[in-house]
Amino acid sequence: MSDGVSEINQPAMNVSDEVAIAIEKMNKWFGTFHVLRDIDLTVYRGERIVIAGPSGSGKSTLIRCINALEEHQQGSITVDGTLLSSDIKNIDTIRSEVGMVFQHFNLFPHLSILDNCTLAPIWVRKIPKKEAEETAMHFLEKVKIPEQADKYPGQLSGGQQQRVAIARSLCMRPRIMLFDEPTSALDPEMIKEVLDTMVELAEDGMTMICVTHEMGFAREVANRVIFMDEGQIVEQNEPAEFFDNPKSPRTQLFLSQILGH
Amino acid sequence: MPVERSQIAFVREEQLPERSPPVLETGALKWIRENLLNGVTGTLLTLVSLYAIYFVLSSVLPWIINGLWNTNNIRECKDILAGMSGGCFSVLSDRWNQLLFGITYPNDQYWRPSLAFVLLLIALAPVLFSQVPRQLLVFSALYPFIAFWLIWGGTILFSAVALIGFGVAYMVYSRLVARSFAVAIVVGLLAAVVTWWLGGFVSDAFPDFAALEVVASRDMGGFMLNMILGVVCVSLSLPLGILLALGRQSSMPIIKWICVVFIEFIRGVPLITLLFVANVVLAYFLPPGSNFDLILRVIIMITMFAAAYIAEVIRGGLAALPRGQYEAADSVGLDYAQSMRLIILPQALKISIPGIVNVAVGLFKDTTLVSVISMFDLVGMIRGPILASTDWNGVYWELWLFAAVLFFTVCYGISQYSQWLERQLTTDHR
C-alpha cells in the first residue's frame, strides 16, 4: 500500500537537535512476560518515526509507555524534559503535552464532535469555552470536517472519526503526537484521508511517533523507521536504506512478507 | 424460443396516473385483517381474547359502577347493595386523610405535607428535565430544607442552620481542594459539624422564630410516609451507590475492600432484618437516653440497602465501557475526578438506567415493609387501624386496589420517565 500518500513538501520537515523524548534502558513486563527489553530511543524535535514490526512485538506497548498508559518497571523515560515517574501530577503534565491517536479512535460517544475537541482544553488547560471552540473549529477545518462539528461520533464514518480524534489531540496543542495503528481499523478509501491528515501534520513540523503498517507512509514521510521484534529494537535506519537494504535477517523476512504481495 | 428485438425494446409514452390502493389494503380493514383475523389460529385467538376481556369487564365494571362512596360503614354498603355486585368505596372517602397522612398527623396541618408534595414536583422538574430553566436548580437544592421544615415543623432556623452548615463545608472544601482532596474533605466536614453545633444554640434559643407546629416522626403515616422514605432514599442511595461502585473499582486496596465488604454484606441480608435492626437493635448501641429518630434510622437502612444494589448495577455499566474510553480520557490529560465525571460516569450511568430504575422502583415498593416494624405507612394503615375498625372490617378489595393504584401510578411514572430519558440520551442514531 505504498500509494496512499499525497506529494510531500520535504524541505518543511526539518529536524532540530533538541531532544523531545529520551528513553534509556527501559524494561517492561506483563506479569512475568518480558514485553520490552532494554529499549534505548532518543527522539528529536520535529522527527517523524515509524515503528514497524509483527504483532506482539511490543511496538504499541512502547508508545503507550511514553504517555504512561502503561507503566514501565525499569529504566527512564523523559518527555519534553519531564522525567516520567509515578507522580500523578507529573503524568498529567506529560499527557497534556503528548497527543495520542488510537486504533479504534476512542472518541467520546456521548459528546458532540465539537465537545469532544473542547473538553480537554476547557478542563485541563482552563481555556475559556469560546476560545476553545474557535481552536476546535480551526483544527476541524484542518482535518477537513468542520461541517460535522455538531454531530455525534456515531454518525460519522471511520475515517472521519479518526480525523476528529486527530483534531481532538491537536486542540491540546501537543508538542508530540503518538499514533497507535491509526489506520488499521479503516477501509482502504478512508486510510488515505487519514494518512493525508498525518502528512500535513508532519509538514507542520510536529514530532510524531507512528506505529503503523503503512509502509508507503513510512517511506515517504518518516525520517527514521524502527523495526521491533520480541520486545527489542532490531533495526533502525532512514526509510530508503531500511526498505532497500535491510541488514538484519529478521527485518528482511518481515519486509519480504509485507511487501511481497 | 428466440425473443424478437421489438419485444424487448420499450419506451413509455404516457405517465400512469396515481391510483389509491385497494380498500382491503389500507386503514382499519387492513389492520383488522392482519392483526385480528390472520388465518384460522389468529381468528380463534381473537375470539378467545374477546371472551376473556368480556368476562373480566362484565365482573369488574358493575362492581365499579355500582360502587358506593357515601356510606358510613360496611354494613350500610351491604344493605344498600342488597346482594348486588358493587364496591364499598366509601372507605376511601371516609378514611382519605388517614390513608394519605396517617392517624396522628394533626388534622389542621395537612396543608403542610400537601404543599411539600407540590413543591417536590417543582423541585424535581429541573433535575429530571434539562429543558427546564437551570436557575430552578437553586430551588431544588433548597427544597430538602424547606420540605423538612414544612413536614416536621419547628423553627425554620433549624433548617437554615443545616443549610448553612452544608454551605460552609462546601466553601472550606473548595478553598482547600487544590492543595489536597483528603484534607479538604475532612476539614470541610469538621467545619460543617462545628457550624451545626454552634447553630444548634441559635435555633434552640429562638424556638418560635417562624415556627410551625412540631410534628414528631412517630406521627407520620399513610402514603406520605412512603413518599418521604421513597424520595429521600432514592435520592441518597444514587450518589452513595456511585461512590461505592467507583470505590469497588479503586486501585487503593483499603477503599476497595471497604466497598466490597459493605456491598456484599448489605446485599446478603434481607431488608426486613435491616429494618428490625433499625427499629430494635440499634437502640442498644446508642447511649441511653439518646433520641435517634426512627424515620432517620429507617432511612439510613433503606438507603444503604438500595445503594448496595445500585452500586452493583453501576459497576456493570462501568465494566461495559470499552477500555479505550478510560485511555482516551487519560491521554487527553484529564485527572481521575474529571475523567469519571465527564467521560466515564455519563456513559456508565446511561447504560445503567434500566437497572437503576429497577432498584428505585423496588425500593419505593419496599418502603411498605416498614409496616412490619409497626410504622403506619399506607399498608400499615390499611392492615391496622382501617381494616381493624368495626366500620370497615372486610373491605379488602377496595383498599388494596387503592394502594395498588397509588403505587402503580408512581412506579409507572418512574418507568416512563426513564424510557424517555434513555431516548433523549441516545447519540448513536443506529
XYZ file of C-alpha atoms in Angstrom:
691
model
C 0.000 0.000 0.000
C 2.638 2.496 -0.984
C 0.233 4.632 -2.972
C -1.801 6.049 -0.110
C 0.116 9.262 0.317
C -0.078 12.593 -1.484
C 3.025 14.515 -2.607
C 5.073 15.826 0.238
C 6.774 19.080 0.981
C 10.069 17.656 2.264
C 12.040 20.872 2.991
C 9.466 21.976 5.549
C 10.151 18.943 7.662
C 13.334 19.894 9.441
C 14.597 18.088 12.466
C 16.180 20.067 15.279
C 18.866 18.967 17.725
C 16.554 19.423 20.674
C 15.603 16.150 22.347
C 11.834 15.568 22.616
C 11.782 12.108 24.140
C 14.641 10.202 25.716
C 14.143 6.577 26.641
C 17.005 4.836 28.439
C 17.359 1.150 29.224
C 13.600 0.804 29.576
C 12.177 -2.589 30.517
C 8.603 -3.694 30.950
C 6.965 -6.909 31.980
C 3.349 -8.067 31.772
C 3.377 -10.364 34.790
C 6.432 -12.470 34.076
C 6.338 -11.863 30.324
C 9.175 -9.556 29.266
C 7.426 -7.318 26.685
C 10.015 -4.561 26.285
C 13.710 -5.276 26.648
C 16.377 -2.614 27.137
C 14.754 -0.016 24.925
C 17.028 2.943 24.141
C 15.500 5.606 21.962
C 16.091 9.305 21.509
C 13.537 11.290 19.536
C 14.481 14.781 18.344
C 12.032 17.605 17.940
C 10.409 17.543 14.528
C 11.335 13.929 13.941
C 8.846 11.556 12.351
C 9.401 7.997 13.424
C 7.579 4.953 12.156
C 7.706 1.822 14.273
C 7.039 -1.387 12.405
C 7.095 -4.993 13.432
C 4.993 -8.135 13.719
C 2.068 -8.173 16.124
C 3.074 -8.860 19.690
C 6.471 -7.267 19.163
C 5.768 -4.574 21.759
C 5.511 -1.553 19.459
C 2.127 -0.380 20.783
C 3.257 -1.026 24.343
C 6.328 1.110 23.717
C 4.421 4.210 22.682
C 1.788 3.618 25.366
C 4.624 3.759 27.910
C 5.542 7.220 26.644
C 2.313 8.754 27.911
C 2.062 6.376 30.862
C -0.950 4.430 29.663
C 1.332 1.525 30.543
C 3.745 1.572 33.436
C 7.364 0.622 32.822
C 9.304 -1.171 35.509
C 12.930 -0.283 34.759
C 14.871 2.475 33.085
C 13.762 6.030 32.446
C 11.524 7.930 30.059
C 11.958 11.685 29.758
C 9.341 13.557 27.764
C 9.971 17.216 26.990
C 12.389 17.424 29.907
C 9.923 15.907 32.384
C 11.005 12.598 33.874
C 8.100 10.174 33.873
C 7.542 8.956 37.441
C 4.613 7.530 39.340
C 3.652 11.041 40.480
C 0.126 11.730 39.182
C 0.786 15.443 38.595
C 3.840 14.537 36.565
C 1.893 12.051 34.462
C -0.934 14.501 33.792
C 1.577 17.151 32.700
C 3.153 14.783 30.212
C -0.218 13.578 28.945
C -1.372 17.108 28.253
C 1.785 17.694 26.179
C 1.578 14.430 24.264
C -1.328 13.751 21.915
C -2.410 10.184 21.241
C -4.425 8.699 18.415
C -5.806 5.200 18.892
C -6.578 2.367 16.523
C -10.252 2.448 17.491
C -10.496 6.273 17.632
C -11.909 6.242 21.182
C -13.974 9.356 20.645
C -16.394 10.139 23.461
C -19.702 8.898 22.031
C -21.907 10.916 24.398
C -20.400 14.239 23.324
C -20.746 16.108 20.049
C -17.690 16.387 17.799
C -17.136 19.956 18.968
C -17.427 18.969 22.634
C -15.009 16.109 22.052
C -12.485 18.671 20.874
C -13.100 21.353 23.507
C -13.412 19.143 26.580
C -9.750 18.746 27.464
C -8.709 22.348 26.622
C -11.510 23.654 28.831
C -10.961 21.319 31.786
C -7.217 20.695 31.644
C -5.860 23.914 30.111
C -8.643 26.053 31.671
C -9.170 27.863 28.366
C -12.431 29.858 28.087
C -15.166 27.971 26.257
C -15.400 30.404 23.360
C -11.695 30.372 22.684
C -11.603 26.560 22.945
C -14.398 26.346 20.387
C -12.534 28.608 17.997
C -9.428 26.445 18.336
C -11.518 23.338 17.826
C -13.104 24.706 14.645
C -9.638 25.676 13.394
C -8.400 22.115 13.760
C -11.621 20.581 12.465
C -11.106 22.691 9.348
C -7.560 21.469 9.193
C -8.740 17.865 9.133
C -11.450 18.967 6.675
C -14.637 18.185 8.587
C -15.801 21.484 10.128
C -19.349 20.810 8.903
C -19.622 17.780 11.225
C -18.976 19.776 14.401
C -22.484 19.387 15.806
C -22.872 15.703 15.021
C -22.068 12.813 17.313
C -19.242 10.333 16.717
C -21.712 7.547 15.966
C -22.935 9.462 12.921
C -19.507 9.672 11.275
C -17.586 7.218 9.128
C -14.459 5.571 10.491
C -12.131 7.857 8.566
C -13.981 10.930 9.736
C -13.898 9.690 13.315
C -10.162 9.160 13.143
C -9.654 12.661 11.764
C -11.759 14.030 14.612
C -9.582 12.053 17.010
C -6.519 13.723 15.497
C -8.176 17.149 15.782
C -9.120 16.388 19.383
C -5.485 15.719 20.212
C -4.302 18.803 18.347
C -6.682 21.039 20.301
C -4.470 20.482 23.339
C -1.600 21.953 21.249
C 0.645 18.987 21.986
C 4.342 19.089 21.147
C 4.456 15.390 20.393
C 1.908 13.124 18.711
C 1.705 9.363 19.146
C -0.204 7.260 16.620
C -1.128 3.722 17.615
C -2.031 1.961 14.360
C -4.323 4.820 13.321
C -5.406 3.231 10.045
C -5.657 -0.438 10.991
C -9.415 -0.332 11.603
C -10.256 1.558 8.409
C -11.405 0.786 4.890
C -8.796 1.450 2.172
C -10.573 4.609 0.988
C -10.571 6.049 4.472
C -6.958 5.143 5.077
C -5.943 7.734 2.526
C -7.855 10.585 4.126
C -6.301 9.836 7.496
C -2.807 9.465 6.064
C -3.181 12.782 4.223
C -4.029 14.440 7.514
C -0.968 12.880 9.107
C 1.239 14.035 6.238
C 0.015 17.602 6.701
C 0.814 17.359 10.347
C 4.312 16.186 9.518
C 4.757 19.124 7.165
C 3.869 21.449 10.021
C 6.867 20.111 11.892
C 5.065 18.014 14.506
C 7.146 15.444 16.347
C 5.445 12.153 15.536
C 5.828 8.534 16.501
C 3.610 6.228 14.468
C 3.055 2.565 14.921
C 1.726 1.582 11.538
C 1.750 -0.997 8.792
C 1.507 1.701 6.101
C 4.928 1.218 4.555
C 4.162 3.797 1.857
C 3.662 6.380 4.558
C 6.843 5.250 6.285
C 8.901 5.570 3.126
C 7.557 8.990 2.162
C 7.104 10.757 5.470
C 9.297 9.172 8.128
C 12.880 10.191 8.643
C 13.522 7.098 10.705
C 11.996 3.633 10.635
C 12.356 1.379 13.631
C 11.811 -2.357 13.366
C 10.859 -4.178 16.541
C 10.584 -7.856 17.271
C 10.091 -9.726 20.544
C 10.266 -6.568 22.607
C 13.547 -5.334 21.201
C 14.591 -2.744 18.665
C 16.058 -4.946 15.947
C 16.979 -2.355 13.373
C 16.532 1.336 12.747
C 17.525 3.378 9.742
C 16.471 6.059 7.306
C 13.500 4.812 5.307
C 15.237 4.463 1.937
C 18.073 2.454 3.452
C 15.670 0.466 5.650
C 13.424 -0.660 2.827
C 16.002 -1.108 0.073
C 18.814 -2.543 2.096
C 17.656 -4.130 5.354
C 20.560 -5.564 7.383
C 19.010 -7.972 9.853
C 17.624 -11.261 8.511
C 14.549 -10.775 10.725
C 13.851 -7.424 9.054
C 14.412 -8.925 5.629
C 11.912 -11.655 6.359
C 9.347 -9.187 7.700
C 9.697 -6.860 4.738
C 9.503 -9.677 2.234
C 6.285 -10.802 3.874
C 4.517 -7.469 3.964
C 5.814 -6.046 0.696
C 5.689 -9.312 -1.199
C 2.150 -9.028 -2.460
C -37.686 -19.589 -28.252
C -35.786 -16.600 -29.564
C -37.123 -13.251 -28.452
C -37.577 -10.681 -31.133
C -35.917 -7.379 -30.693
C -39.166 -5.421 -30.915
C -40.413 -7.323 -27.843
C -37.531 -6.126 -25.658
C -37.468 -2.507 -26.673
C -39.979 -0.384 -24.780
C -40.494 3.336 -24.402
C -43.060 4.813 -22.026
C -45.027 7.497 -23.741
C -47.671 8.412 -21.192
C -47.385 8.663 -17.386
C -49.520 6.193 -15.462
C -51.929 8.079 -13.183
C -51.591 7.653 -9.423
C -54.258 5.283 -8.023
C -55.344 4.661 -4.481
C -54.527 1.199 -3.078
C -57.268 -1.478 -2.873
C -59.689 -0.892 0.015
C -58.670 -4.089 1.789
C -55.022 -2.953 1.800
C -55.431 0.260 3.764
C -56.575 1.675 7.056
C -58.657 -0.146 9.615
C -59.648 -3.018 7.338
C -56.016 -3.922 6.643
C -55.166 -3.655 10.307
C -58.067 -5.882 11.325
C -57.284 -8.446 8.696
C -53.584 -8.571 9.574
C -53.863 -8.391 13.340
C -57.200 -9.952 14.295
C -58.242 -12.290 11.504
C -54.867 -13.613 10.439
C -55.659 -17.213 9.498
C -57.672 -19.780 11.460
C -55.436 -19.744 14.579
C -55.374 -15.962 14.635
C -59.127 -15.711 14.382
C -59.626 -18.289 17.115
C -57.196 -16.484 19.409
C -59.031 -13.222 18.750
C -62.320 -14.797 19.759
C -60.820 -16.292 22.912
C -59.256 -12.962 23.843
C -62.519 -11.112 23.255
C -64.306 -13.533 25.546
C -61.620 -13.115 28.222
C -61.919 -9.340 28.041
C -65.718 -9.599 28.230
C -65.507 -11.912 31.210
C -63.215 -9.588 33.177
C -65.083 -6.407 32.303
C -68.507 -7.892 32.963
C -67.484 -8.702 36.504
C -65.377 -5.611 37.234
C -67.440 -2.849 35.609
C -70.652 -3.386 37.634
C -68.522 -3.575 40.765
C -67.079 -0.144 39.978
C -70.253 1.430 38.564
C -72.461 0.256 41.453
C -69.738 1.314 43.899
C -70.866 3.372 46.893
C -68.931 6.415 48.022
C -71.083 7.929 50.744
C -71.958 5.293 53.322
C -70.713 5.373 56.885
C -69.687 1.764 57.243
C -69.568 -1.601 55.514
C -72.954 -2.699 56.857
C -74.696 0.228 55.150
C -72.933 -0.762 51.918
C -74.274 -4.306 52.247
C -77.777 -3.093 52.971
C -77.884 -0.741 50.008
C -76.310 -3.167 47.563
C -78.547 -5.986 48.803
C -76.530 -8.761 47.221
C -75.756 -6.814 44.044
C -72.153 -6.639 42.901
C -70.636 -3.320 43.931
C -67.618 -1.827 45.668
C -67.770 -0.140 49.018
C -65.530 2.787 48.128
C -66.901 4.835 50.993
C -63.936 3.606 52.983
C -61.694 5.691 50.754
C -63.693 8.898 51.161
C -64.231 8.249 54.869
C -60.579 7.491 55.618
C -58.998 9.547 52.822
C -56.840 11.682 55.108
C -55.737 8.685 57.175
C -54.700 6.817 54.043
C -52.624 9.767 52.913
C -51.276 11.180 56.173
C -51.713 8.531 58.872
C -53.773 8.735 62.048
C -51.848 11.056 64.255
C -50.714 13.798 61.916
C -52.634 16.887 63.162
C -55.740 17.396 61.019
C -55.361 21.133 60.659
C -51.798 20.764 59.374
C -52.499 18.560 56.319
C -51.756 21.550 54.087
C -48.083 21.306 55.044
C -47.238 17.878 53.574
C -49.566 18.673 50.654
C -47.641 21.859 49.936
C -44.367 19.947 50.341
C -45.606 17.479 47.735
C -46.459 20.218 45.237
C -43.098 21.873 45.835
C -41.461 18.464 45.322
C -42.818 18.366 41.792
C -41.398 21.839 41.142
C -38.037 20.905 42.663
C -37.836 17.703 40.628
C -38.613 19.385 37.308
C -35.163 20.911 36.655
C -33.435 17.760 37.902
C -35.406 15.469 35.612
C -35.838 17.660 32.534
C -32.932 19.613 31.080
C -35.344 21.864 29.165
C -36.493 23.487 32.419
C -34.519 26.693 33.173
C -31.341 25.863 35.081
C -31.913 28.635 37.613
C -34.637 26.474 39.182
C -31.896 24.116 40.375
C -31.284 26.575 43.199
C -34.790 25.809 44.403
C -34.116 22.074 44.043
C -31.086 22.480 46.307
C -33.112 24.393 48.891
C -36.079 22.017 48.679
C -34.930 19.370 51.208
C -34.606 22.027 53.890
C -37.956 23.622 53.070
C -39.660 20.231 52.974
C -38.191 19.226 56.322
C -39.471 22.446 57.885
C -42.900 22.009 56.321
C -43.395 18.381 57.263
C -41.770 18.229 60.695
C -42.400 21.822 61.698
C -40.452 23.692 64.377
C -38.447 26.806 63.762
C -37.118 27.478 60.287
C -33.795 28.284 61.942
C -33.151 24.544 62.271
C -33.351 24.034 58.518
C -31.408 27.239 57.948
C -28.569 26.090 60.196
C -28.452 22.747 58.410
C -28.251 24.551 55.074
C -25.573 26.972 56.276
C -23.556 24.002 57.571
C -23.508 22.485 54.082
C -22.643 25.883 52.609
C -19.712 26.343 54.985
C -18.481 22.822 54.294
C -18.569 23.481 50.562
C -16.717 26.790 50.892
C -13.975 25.268 53.031
C -13.745 22.313 50.674
C -13.391 24.443 47.554
C -10.696 26.551 49.247
C -8.601 23.544 50.186
C -9.277 21.093 47.394
C -6.490 22.495 45.231
C -3.990 21.618 47.932
C -5.223 18.176 48.929
C -8.503 16.387 48.285
C -8.445 14.349 51.513
C -7.616 17.339 53.720
C -10.362 19.369 52.016
C -12.964 16.683 52.702
C -12.013 16.204 56.349
C -11.707 19.916 57.172
C -14.917 20.632 55.246
C -16.792 18.034 57.303
C -15.338 19.412 60.529
C -16.404 22.919 59.556
C -19.939 21.676 58.901
C -20.127 19.900 62.261
C -18.863 22.984 64.095
C -21.405 25.159 62.254
C -24.233 22.787 63.144
C -23.114 22.640 66.761
C -22.926 26.437 67.078
C -26.098 26.903 65.046
C -27.838 24.470 67.402
C -27.583 27.071 70.164
C -29.135 29.700 67.925
C -32.073 27.561 66.838
C -32.580 26.365 70.425
C -32.595 29.949 71.617
C -35.363 31.017 69.249
C -37.680 28.008 69.020
C -40.589 30.200 67.962
C -38.922 32.048 65.124
C -41.035 31.379 62.003
C -42.152 28.190 63.710
C -44.737 25.661 62.577
C -46.389 23.248 64.965
C -43.919 20.455 65.663
C -44.956 17.035 64.380
C -42.929 14.091 65.660
C -41.692 11.336 63.383
C -43.954 8.782 65.040
C -46.941 10.834 63.827
C -46.003 10.438 60.179
C -48.025 7.871 58.317
C -50.044 6.897 55.295
C -48.839 7.301 51.754
C -46.970 10.414 52.864
C -44.579 8.180 54.809
C -43.999 6.006 51.725
C -43.308 9.108 49.670
C -40.909 10.551 52.255
C -38.989 7.292 52.528
C -39.041 6.667 48.774
C -37.909 10.118 47.693
C -35.250 10.536 50.369
C -33.816 7.049 49.990
C -33.703 7.116 46.190
C -32.015 10.486 46.106
C -29.472 9.483 48.747
C -28.758 5.984 47.500
C -27.881 7.052 43.958
C -24.820 9.160 44.892
C -23.839 6.642 47.563
C -24.159 3.828 45.025
C -21.952 5.715 42.553
C -19.288 6.220 45.218
C -19.444 2.539 46.197
C -19.163 1.434 42.574
C -16.154 3.683 41.978
C -14.662 2.603 45.292
C -15.004 -1.040 44.339
C -13.003 -0.310 41.189
C -10.402 1.701 43.055
C -6.760 0.739 42.913
C -6.411 1.632 46.590
C -6.830 -1.697 48.428
C -8.312 -0.341 51.674
C -11.035 1.676 49.934
C -11.710 -1.206 47.599
C -12.139 -3.727 50.404
C -14.331 -1.442 52.497
C -16.657 -1.098 49.495
C -16.608 -4.803 48.654
C -17.385 -5.838 52.233
C -20.143 -3.228 52.548
C -21.813 -4.181 49.276
C -21.576 -7.930 49.801
C -22.774 -7.755 53.383
C -25.740 -5.466 52.747
C -26.777 -7.403 49.653
C -26.611 -10.654 51.532
C -29.080 -9.575 54.201
C -32.863 -9.272 53.790
C -34.124 -5.690 54.020
C -36.601 -6.692 56.682
C -33.800 -7.738 59.050
C -32.103 -4.405 58.477
C -35.365 -2.692 59.384
C -35.671 -4.725 62.563
C -32.108 -3.757 63.371
C -33.055 -0.137 62.805
C -36.098 -0.478 64.984
C -34.870 -2.542 67.887
C -31.223 -3.466 67.917
C -29.769 -0.059 67.094
C -31.219 1.320 70.300
C -28.894 -0.946 72.315
C -25.816 0.537 70.692
C -26.850 4.127 71.202
C -26.122 5.849 74.513
C -29.109 5.583 76.849
C -31.491 8.486 76.612
C -30.345 9.453 73.153
C -33.291 10.055 70.902
C -32.300 8.847 67.471
C -35.239 9.466 65.188
C -36.935 6.262 63.989
C -37.590 7.557 60.473
C -33.947 8.604 60.213
C -32.857 5.124 61.254
C -35.149 3.549 58.688
C -33.928 5.971 56.007
C -30.318 5.017 56.735
C -31.083 1.294 56.455
C -33.128 1.503 53.258
C -30.577 3.849 51.705
C -27.692 1.510 52.453
C -29.679 -1.416 51.110
C -30.560 0.329 47.853
C -27.080 1.830 47.494
C -25.501 -1.625 47.548
C -27.752 -2.746 44.702
C -27.285 0.456 42.720
C -23.519 0.145 43.163
C -23.590 -3.274 41.528
C -25.781 -2.015 38.695
C -23.391 0.870 38.041
C -20.408 -1.454 38.267
C -21.988 -3.342 35.402
C -22.229 -0.091 33.467
C -18.604 0.744 34.205
C -17.497 -2.699 33.095
C -19.459 -2.358 29.861
C -17.468 0.685 28.769
C -14.618 -0.099 26.411
C -11.193 0.307 27.996
C -10.418 2.782 25.228
C -12.703 5.341 26.855
C -10.620 5.289 30.031
C -7.432 5.503 27.987
C -8.720 8.336 25.801
C -9.763 10.293 28.883
C -6.318 9.707 30.388
C -4.472 10.528 27.208
C -6.004 13.990 26.825
C -4.769 14.792 30.319
C -7.963 14.640 32.387
C -7.356 13.728 36.010
C -9.283 10.929 37.757
C -12.159 13.071 39.008
C -12.580 14.814 35.656
C -12.449 11.662 33.594
C -15.003 9.985 35.849
C -17.354 12.963 35.902
C -17.093 13.980 32.253
C -16.389 10.775 30.368
C -16.914 7.566 32.295
C -19.925 8.156 34.562
C -22.175 9.860 31.987
C -21.789 6.819 29.773
C -21.856 4.209 32.521
C -24.936 5.755 34.140
C -26.707 5.869 30.812
C -26.102 2.161 30.346
C -27.238 1.570 33.915
C -30.531 3.481 33.693
C -32.785 0.406 33.366
C -31.053 -1.285 36.283
C -31.111 1.813 38.467
C -34.809 2.329 37.754
C -35.382 -1.289 38.627
C -33.785 -0.727 42.016
C -35.590 2.600 42.530
C -38.999 1.111 41.770
C -38.242 -1.866 44.010
C -37.068 0.443 46.780
C -40.208 2.538 46.567
C -42.401 -0.518 46.915
C -40.195 -1.891 49.690
C -40.977 1.174 51.786
C -44.204 -0.657 52.643
C -42.096 -3.107 54.648
C -41.910 -0.535 57.431
C -45.459 -1.582 58.292
C -43.843 -4.701 59.750
C -41.914 -2.660 62.299
C -45.198 -1.019 63.337
C -44.951 2.172 61.368
C -48.259 3.220 59.853
C -47.461 3.758 56.204
C -50.179 3.180 53.601
C -50.037 -0.593 54.025
C -49.703 -0.278 57.774
C -52.747 1.994 57.865
C -54.856 -0.398 55.827
C -53.768 -3.508 57.683
C -54.033 -1.892 61.085
C -56.417 0.878 62.013
C -58.709 0.748 58.979
C -59.341 -2.964 58.479
C -59.410 -3.472 62.240
C -62.116 -0.880 62.742
C -65.651 -2.239 63.140
C -66.852 0.142 60.420
C -64.658 -1.161 57.622
C -63.701 -4.674 58.627
C -63.857 -6.669 55.401
C -63.404 -4.062 52.637
C -60.248 -5.668 51.327
C -60.614 -5.248 47.569
C -61.312 -1.540 47.622
C -58.456 -0.680 49.967
C -55.798 -2.856 48.402
C -56.840 -1.743 44.934
C -56.413 1.839 46.067
C -52.934 1.083 47.435
C -52.057 -0.709 44.195
C -53.243 2.233 42.098
C -51.175 4.727 44.111
C -48.019 2.661 43.888
C -48.609 1.771 40.262
C -49.025 5.428 39.331
C -45.699 6.398 40.856
C -43.785 3.365 39.602
C -45.212 3.555 36.100
C -44.319 7.245 36.046
C -40.721 6.462 37.014
C -40.545 3.764 34.361
C -41.952 6.003 31.616
C -39.593 8.803 32.602
C -36.583 6.509 32.427
C -37.511 5.292 28.950
C -37.955 8.866 27.788
C -34.584 9.745 29.311
C -32.897 6.862 27.524
C -34.272 8.074 24.202
C -33.057 11.589 24.999
C -29.551 10.363 25.699
C -29.243 8.327 22.524
C -26.424 9.720 20.442
C -25.526 6.824 18.181
C -28.578 7.070 15.898
C -28.468 3.464 14.886
